[in-house]
CSV table of C-alpha atoms in Angstrom, one decimal:
chain,number,residue,atom,x,y,z
A,47,MET,CA,-56.1,-70.0,20.9
A,48,ASN,CA,-52.8,-70.7,22.8
A,49,ASP,CA,-50.5,-68.0,24.1
A,50,GLN,CA,-47.9,-68.7,21.4
A,51,ASN,CA,-50.5,-67.8,18.7
A,52,VAL,CA,-51.5,-64.6,20.6
A,53,LEU,CA,-47.9,-63.5,20.9
A,54,PHE,CA,-47.2,-64.2,17.2
A,55,ALA,CA,-50.4,-62.2,16.2
A,56,ALA,CA,-49.2,-59.3,18.5
A,57,LEU,CA,-45.8,-59.2,16.9
A,58,ILE,CA,-47.2,-59.2,13.4
A,59,THR,CA,-49.5,-56.4,14.3
A,60,LEU,CA,-46.7,-54.4,15.9
A,61,PHE,CA,-44.6,-54.8,12.8
A,62,ALA,CA,-47.5,-53.6,10.6
A,63,GLY,CA,-48.2,-50.6,12.8
A,64,LEU,CA,-44.6,-49.4,13.2
A,65,SER,CA,-44.0,-49.3,9.4
A,66,THR,CA,-45.3,-45.7,9.7
A,67,GLY,CA,-41.7,-45.2,10.9
A,68,ILE,CA,-40.5,-46.5,7.5
A,69,GLY,CA,-42.5,-43.8,5.8
A,70,SER,CA,-41.1,-41.2,8.2
A,71,THR,CA,-37.5,-42.3,7.6
A,72,LEU,CA,-38.1,-42.2,3.8
A,73,ALA,CA,-39.3,-38.6,4.2
A,74,PHE,CA,-36.1,-37.7,5.9
A,75,PHE,CA,-33.6,-39.4,3.7
A,76,ALA,CA,-35.1,-39.8,0.2
A,77,LYS,CA,-34.8,-36.9,-2.2
A,78,SER,CA,-38.1,-37.7,-4.0
A,79,THR,CA,-41.1,-39.9,-3.7
A,80,ASN,CA,-41.0,-43.1,-5.8
A,81,ALA,CA,-44.6,-42.8,-7.0
A,82,THR,CA,-44.5,-46.0,-9.0
A,83,PHE,CA,-43.2,-48.1,-6.1
A,84,LEU,CA,-45.8,-46.7,-3.7
A,85,THR,CA,-48.6,-47.1,-6.3
A,86,LEU,CA,-47.6,-50.7,-7.0
A,87,GLY,CA,-47.2,-51.5,-3.3
A,88,LEU,CA,-50.6,-50.0,-2.4
A,89,GLY,CA,-52.3,-51.8,-5.2
A,90,PHE,CA,-50.6,-55.1,-4.2
A,91,SER,CA,-51.7,-54.6,-0.6
A,92,ALA,CA,-55.3,-54.1,-1.7
A,93,GLY,CA,-55.2,-57.2,-3.8
A,94,VAL,CA,-53.9,-59.3,-0.9
A,95,MET,CA,-56.5,-58.0,1.5
A,96,ILE,CA,-59.5,-58.2,-0.9
A,97,TYR,CA,-58.6,-61.7,-2.0
A,98,VAL,CA,-57.9,-63.1,1.4
A,99,SER,CA,-61.0,-61.5,2.8
A,100,PHE,CA,-63.4,-63.0,0.3
A,101,VAL,CA,-61.7,-66.4,-0.2
A,102,GLU,CA,-60.4,-67.2,3.3
A,103,ILE,CA,-61.4,-65.0,6.2
A,104,PHE,CA,-65.1,-64.6,5.3
A,105,PHE,CA,-65.6,-68.4,4.8
A,106,GLU,CA,-63.5,-69.2,7.9
A,107,GLY,CA,-66.0,-67.0,9.9
A,108,MET,CA,-69.0,-68.7,8.2
A,109,GLU,CA,-67.6,-72.1,9.1
A,110,PHE,CA,-67.4,-71.2,12.8
A,111,LEU,CA,-70.8,-69.6,12.8
A,112,GLN,CA,-72.5,-72.5,11.0
A,113,GLU,CA,-71.0,-75.0,13.4
A,114,SER,CA,-72.3,-72.9,16.3
A,115,MET,CA,-75.7,-71.7,15.0
A,116,GLY,CA,-76.7,-74.0,12.1
A,117,ARG,CA,-76.3,-73.7,8.4
A,118,ILE,CA,-78.8,-71.0,7.5
A,119,PRO,CA,-78.6,-68.8,10.7
A,120,GLY,CA,-74.8,-69.1,10.5
A,121,ALA,CA,-74.7,-67.9,7.0
A,122,TRP,CA,-77.0,-64.9,7.8
A,123,MET,CA,-74.9,-64.0,10.8
A,124,THR,CA,-71.7,-64.1,8.7
A,125,VAL,CA,-73.2,-61.6,6.3
A,126,LEU,CA,-74.4,-59.3,9.1
A,127,ALA,CA,-71.0,-59.4,10.8
A,128,PHE,CA,-69.3,-58.7,7.5
A,129,PHE,CA,-71.3,-55.5,6.9
A,130,GLY,CA,-71.1,-54.7,10.6
A,131,GLY,CA,-67.3,-54.6,10.2
A,132,ILE,CA,-67.7,-52.3,7.2
A,133,LEU,CA,-70.1,-50.1,9.2
A,134,VAL,CA,-67.6,-49.7,12.1
A,135,ILE,CA,-64.6,-48.7,10.0
A,136,GLY,CA,-67.0,-46.5,7.9
A,137,LEU,CA,-68.1,-44.6,11.0
A,138,ILE,CA,-64.6,-44.1,12.1
A,139,ASP,CA,-63.7,-42.8,8.7
A,140,ARG,CA,-66.7,-40.5,8.8
A,141,LEU,CA,-65.8,-39.1,12.2
A,142,VAL,CA,-62.3,-38.0,10.9
A,143,PRO,CA,-62.6,-34.5,9.4
A,144,SER,CA,-61.9,-34.6,5.7
A,145,PHE,CA,-59.5,-31.7,5.8
A,146,GLU,CA,-57.3,-33.8,8.1
A,147,ASN,CA,-57.5,-36.9,6.0
A,148,PRO,CA,-54.6,-39.2,6.8
A,149,HIS,CA,-54.5,-40.3,3.2
A,150,GLU,CA,-53.7,-36.9,1.8
A,151,ILE,CA,-50.7,-37.4,-0.5
A,152,ARG,CA,-47.5,-35.8,0.7
A,153,ASP,CA,-44.3,-35.8,-1.4
A,154,VAL,CA,-41.0,-36.3,0.4
A,155,ALA,CA,-39.6,-33.5,-1.7
A,156,GLU,CA,-41.6,-31.2,0.6
A,157,MET,CA,-39.1,-32.0,3.3
A,158,ASP,CA,-36.7,-29.6,1.6
A,159,LYS,CA,-39.0,-26.9,2.7
A,160,GLY,CA,-38.6,-28.0,6.3
A,161,LYS,CA,-37.4,-24.7,7.7
A,162,PRO,CA,-39.8,-23.2,10.2
A,163,SER,CA,-41.4,-20.1,8.8
A,164,LYS,CA,-40.9,-16.7,10.4
A,165,ASP,CA,-44.6,-16.4,10.5
A,166,ARG,CA,-45.6,-18.3,13.7
A,167,SER,CA,-49.2,-18.7,12.4
A,168,ASP,CA,-47.9,-20.7,9.4
A,169,ASN,CA,-45.9,-23.0,11.8
A,170,GLN,CA,-48.8,-23.4,14.1
A,171,GLU,CA,-51.0,-24.4,11.2
A,172,LEU,CA,-48.5,-27.0,10.0
A,173,MET,CA,-48.1,-28.3,13.5
A,174,ARG,CA,-51.8,-28.6,13.8
A,175,THR,CA,-52.0,-30.5,10.5
A,176,GLY,CA,-49.3,-32.9,11.5
A,177,LYS,CA,-50.8,-33.6,14.9
A,178,PHE,CA,-54.3,-34.1,13.6
A,179,THR,CA,-53.0,-36.3,10.8
A,180,ALA,CA,-51.2,-38.5,13.4
A,181,LEU,CA,-54.5,-38.7,15.4
A,182,ALA,CA,-56.5,-39.5,12.3
A,183,ILE,CA,-54.1,-42.3,11.4
A,184,ALA,CA,-54.2,-43.6,14.9
A,185,LEU,CA,-58.0,-43.8,14.7
A,186,HIS,CA,-57.8,-45.6,11.4
A,187,ASN,CA,-55.1,-48.0,12.6
A,188,PHE,CA,-57.1,-49.2,15.6
A,189,PRO,CA,-59.6,-51.4,13.6
A,190,GLU,CA,-56.8,-52.2,11.1
A,191,GLY,CA,-54.9,-53.7,14.1
A,192,ILE,CA,-57.9,-55.8,15.0
A,193,ALA,CA,-58.0,-57.1,11.4
A,194,THR,CA,-54.3,-57.9,11.3
A,195,PHE,CA,-54.3,-59.5,14.7
A,196,PHE,CA,-57.2,-61.8,14.0
A,197,ALA,CA,-55.9,-62.7,10.5
A,198,ALA,CA,-52.7,-63.9,12.3
A,199,LEU,CA,-54.8,-65.8,14.8
A,200,ILE,CA,-56.5,-67.7,12.0
A,201,ASP,CA,-53.3,-68.8,10.4
A,202,PRO,CA,-49.7,-67.6,10.9
A,203,ALA,CA,-48.9,-67.6,7.2
A,204,LEU,CA,-52.0,-65.7,6.5
A,205,GLY,CA,-51.1,-63.2,9.2
A,206,ILE,CA,-47.7,-62.6,7.7
A,207,SER,CA,-49.3,-61.8,4.3
A,208,VAL,CA,-51.9,-59.5,5.8
A,209,GLY,CA,-49.2,-57.9,8.0
A,210,ILE,CA,-47.0,-57.1,5.1
A,211,ALA,CA,-50.0,-55.7,3.1
A,212,VAL,CA,-50.9,-53.4,6.0
A,213,ALA,CA,-47.3,-52.4,6.5
A,214,ILE,CA,-46.9,-51.3,2.9
A,215,HIS,CA,-50.1,-49.3,3.3
A,216,ASN,CA,-48.8,-47.5,6.4
A,217,ILE,CA,-45.6,-46.2,4.6
A,218,PRO,CA,-47.3,-43.2,2.9
A,219,GLU,CA,-49.1,-42.4,6.2
A,220,GLY,CA,-45.8,-42.0,7.9
A,221,ILE,CA,-44.8,-39.5,5.3
A,222,ALA,CA,-48.1,-37.7,5.8
A,223,VAL,CA,-47.4,-37.2,9.5
A,224,SER,CA,-43.7,-36.3,9.2
A,225,VAL,CA,-43.8,-33.7,6.4
A,226,PRO,CA,-45.9,-31.0,8.1
A,227,LEU,CA,-44.4,-31.6,11.5
A,228,TYR,CA,-40.9,-31.2,10.2
A,229,GLN,CA,-41.8,-28.2,8.2
A,230,ALA,CA,-43.3,-26.6,11.4
A,231,THR,CA,-40.4,-27.4,13.7
A,232,GLY,CA,-37.4,-28.4,11.7
A,233,LYS,CA,-37.0,-31.3,14.2
A,234,ARG,CA,-36.7,-34.7,12.7
A,235,GLY,CA,-37.0,-36.5,16.1
A,236,LEU,CA,-40.3,-34.9,16.9
A,237,ALA,CA,-41.7,-35.7,13.4
A,238,PHE,CA,-40.5,-39.3,13.6
A,239,GLY,CA,-41.9,-39.6,17.2
A,240,TYR,CA,-45.4,-38.6,16.2
A,241,SER,CA,-45.3,-40.9,13.2
A,242,PHE,CA,-44.1,-43.8,15.4
A,243,LEU,CA,-46.8,-43.2,18.0
A,244,SER,CA,-49.6,-43.1,15.4
A,245,GLY,CA,-48.5,-46.6,14.3
A,246,LEU,CA,-48.7,-48.0,17.9
A,247,ALA,CA,-52.5,-47.7,17.6
A,248,GLU,CA,-52.3,-50.8,15.4
A,249,PRO,CA,-51.0,-53.3,18.0
A,250,ALA,CA,-53.1,-51.5,20.6
A,251,GLY,CA,-56.2,-52.1,18.6
A,252,GLY,CA,-55.4,-55.8,18.0
A,253,LEU,CA,-54.6,-56.5,21.7
A,254,ILE,CA,-57.6,-54.5,23.1
A,255,GLY,CA,-59.9,-56.2,20.6
A,256,TYR,CA,-58.6,-59.6,21.6
A,257,PHE,CA,-58.7,-59.1,25.3
A,258,ILE,CA,-62.2,-57.7,25.2
A,259,LEU,CA,-63.3,-60.8,23.3
A,260,ALA,CA,-61.1,-63.4,25.1
A,261,PRO,CA,-63.5,-63.9,28.1
A,262,PHE,CA,-66.3,-64.7,25.7
A,263,MET,CA,-64.3,-66.7,23.2
A,264,SER,CA,-66.4,-69.4,21.4
A,265,ASP,CA,-67.0,-70.6,17.9
A,266,ALA,CA,-69.8,-67.9,17.5
A,267,VAL,CA,-67.6,-65.1,18.8
A,268,LEU,CA,-64.7,-66.1,16.6
A,269,GLY,CA,-66.9,-66.4,13.6
A,270,ILE,CA,-68.4,-63.0,14.1
A,271,ALA,CA,-64.9,-61.5,14.6
A,272,PHE,CA,-63.5,-63.1,11.4
A,273,ALA,CA,-66.4,-62.0,9.3
A,274,ALA,CA,-66.2,-58.5,10.7
A,275,VAL,CA,-62.4,-58.5,10.0
A,276,ALA,CA,-63.2,-59.4,6.4
A,277,GLY,CA,-65.5,-56.4,6.1
A,278,ILE,CA,-62.9,-54.1,7.6
A,279,MET,CA,-60.2,-55.2,5.3
A,280,VAL,CA,-62.4,-54.9,2.2
A,281,PHE,CA,-63.4,-51.3,3.2
A,282,ILE,CA,-59.7,-50.4,3.9
A,283,SER,CA,-58.8,-51.7,0.4
A,284,LEU,CA,-61.6,-49.9,-1.5
A,285,ASP,CA,-61.7,-46.7,0.5
A,286,GLU,CA,-58.0,-46.1,1.4
A,287,LEU,CA,-55.5,-48.3,-0.5
A,288,LEU,CA,-56.8,-48.0,-4.1
A,289,PRO,CA,-57.8,-44.3,-4.0
A,290,THR,CA,-54.4,-43.4,-2.5
A,291,ALA,CA,-52.6,-45.5,-5.1
A,292,VAL,CA,-54.5,-43.7,-7.9
A,293,LYS,CA,-53.7,-40.3,-6.4
A,294,TYR,CA,-50.0,-41.0,-7.1
A,295,GLY,CA,-51.0,-40.7,-10.8
A,296,ARG,CA,-50.3,-44.3,-11.8
A,297,HIS,CA,-53.8,-45.8,-12.3
A,298,HIS,CA,-52.7,-48.8,-14.4
A,299,VAL,CA,-49.8,-49.6,-12.1
A,300,ALA,CA,-52.3,-49.7,-9.2
A,301,ILE,CA,-54.4,-52.2,-11.0
A,302,TYR,CA,-51.4,-54.3,-12.0
A,303,GLY,CA,-50.4,-54.3,-8.3
A,304,LEU,CA,-53.9,-55.3,-7.3
A,305,ILE,CA,-53.9,-58.3,-9.7
A,306,ALA,CA,-50.4,-59.3,-8.6
A,307,GLY,CA,-51.5,-59.2,-4.9
A,308,MET,CA,-54.4,-61.4,-5.6
A,309,ALA,CA,-52.3,-63.8,-7.6
A,310,VAL,CA,-49.6,-64.1,-4.9
A,311,MET,CA,-52.2,-64.6,-2.2
A,312,ALA,CA,-54.0,-67.2,-4.3
A,313,VAL,CA,-50.8,-69.2,-4.9
A,314,SER,CA,-49.8,-68.9,-1.3
A,315,LEU,CA,-53.1,-70.3,-0.1
A,316,LEU,CA,-53.0,-73.2,-2.6
A,317,LEU,CA,-49.4,-74.1,-1.4
A,318,LEU,CA,-50.6,-74.2,2.2
A,319,MET,CA,-53.5,-76.5,1.5
């Protein structure tokens, strides 16, 4: 991997992470949540990530591992790494308290209630909710950053597709951070700042993951990393993207978005052959 590839992967991951700021901005300036748009976008993101994980990244990892370890051991290691990636993101998800779930739906219309209450305990509770949501999102964004970063390392065009998918998925997370913080303080800058900082965990995850692995980089390490990334992305899609899309009350729209995402990714990969 040359320095240019690493820089490109870092920039794509930064773009994906900072899209939490887009959600925060929407919360400040939109009068209502466009549920159909977010549902379609989240479904589309899930379709892109599921398709590219199973069709491209998983088999890219297997190719590296089979070249390094042999056909049968390489195939077994690919499967183990895939489920290892799922285990890692699943453990992170498990460690985040459910009552601070970063995928709790927030409507931007709630911003109209953004006047600090006279009851300090209410404001403290909202502040706590916003801060813990930001922390929870940061924890989730860390492995997502690794996934986006390594997807971009495999192939720049693939990285762009995955980066856009992750960016769309981060928009409602920005809303989830901003709403309670603004309600607690009435300060747009503070709410935006926490949302922005939670998104920085994405590029941090990608860079830290890369620099940890860089001294040991080999076909085997790359293969394990790619297979694990495929597992992380599948888990994100099934545990976060699709359930969040359905929560917006547009089940069929989410499925249409899912299929559209798969179709766009399939055509994109064929055109790049």
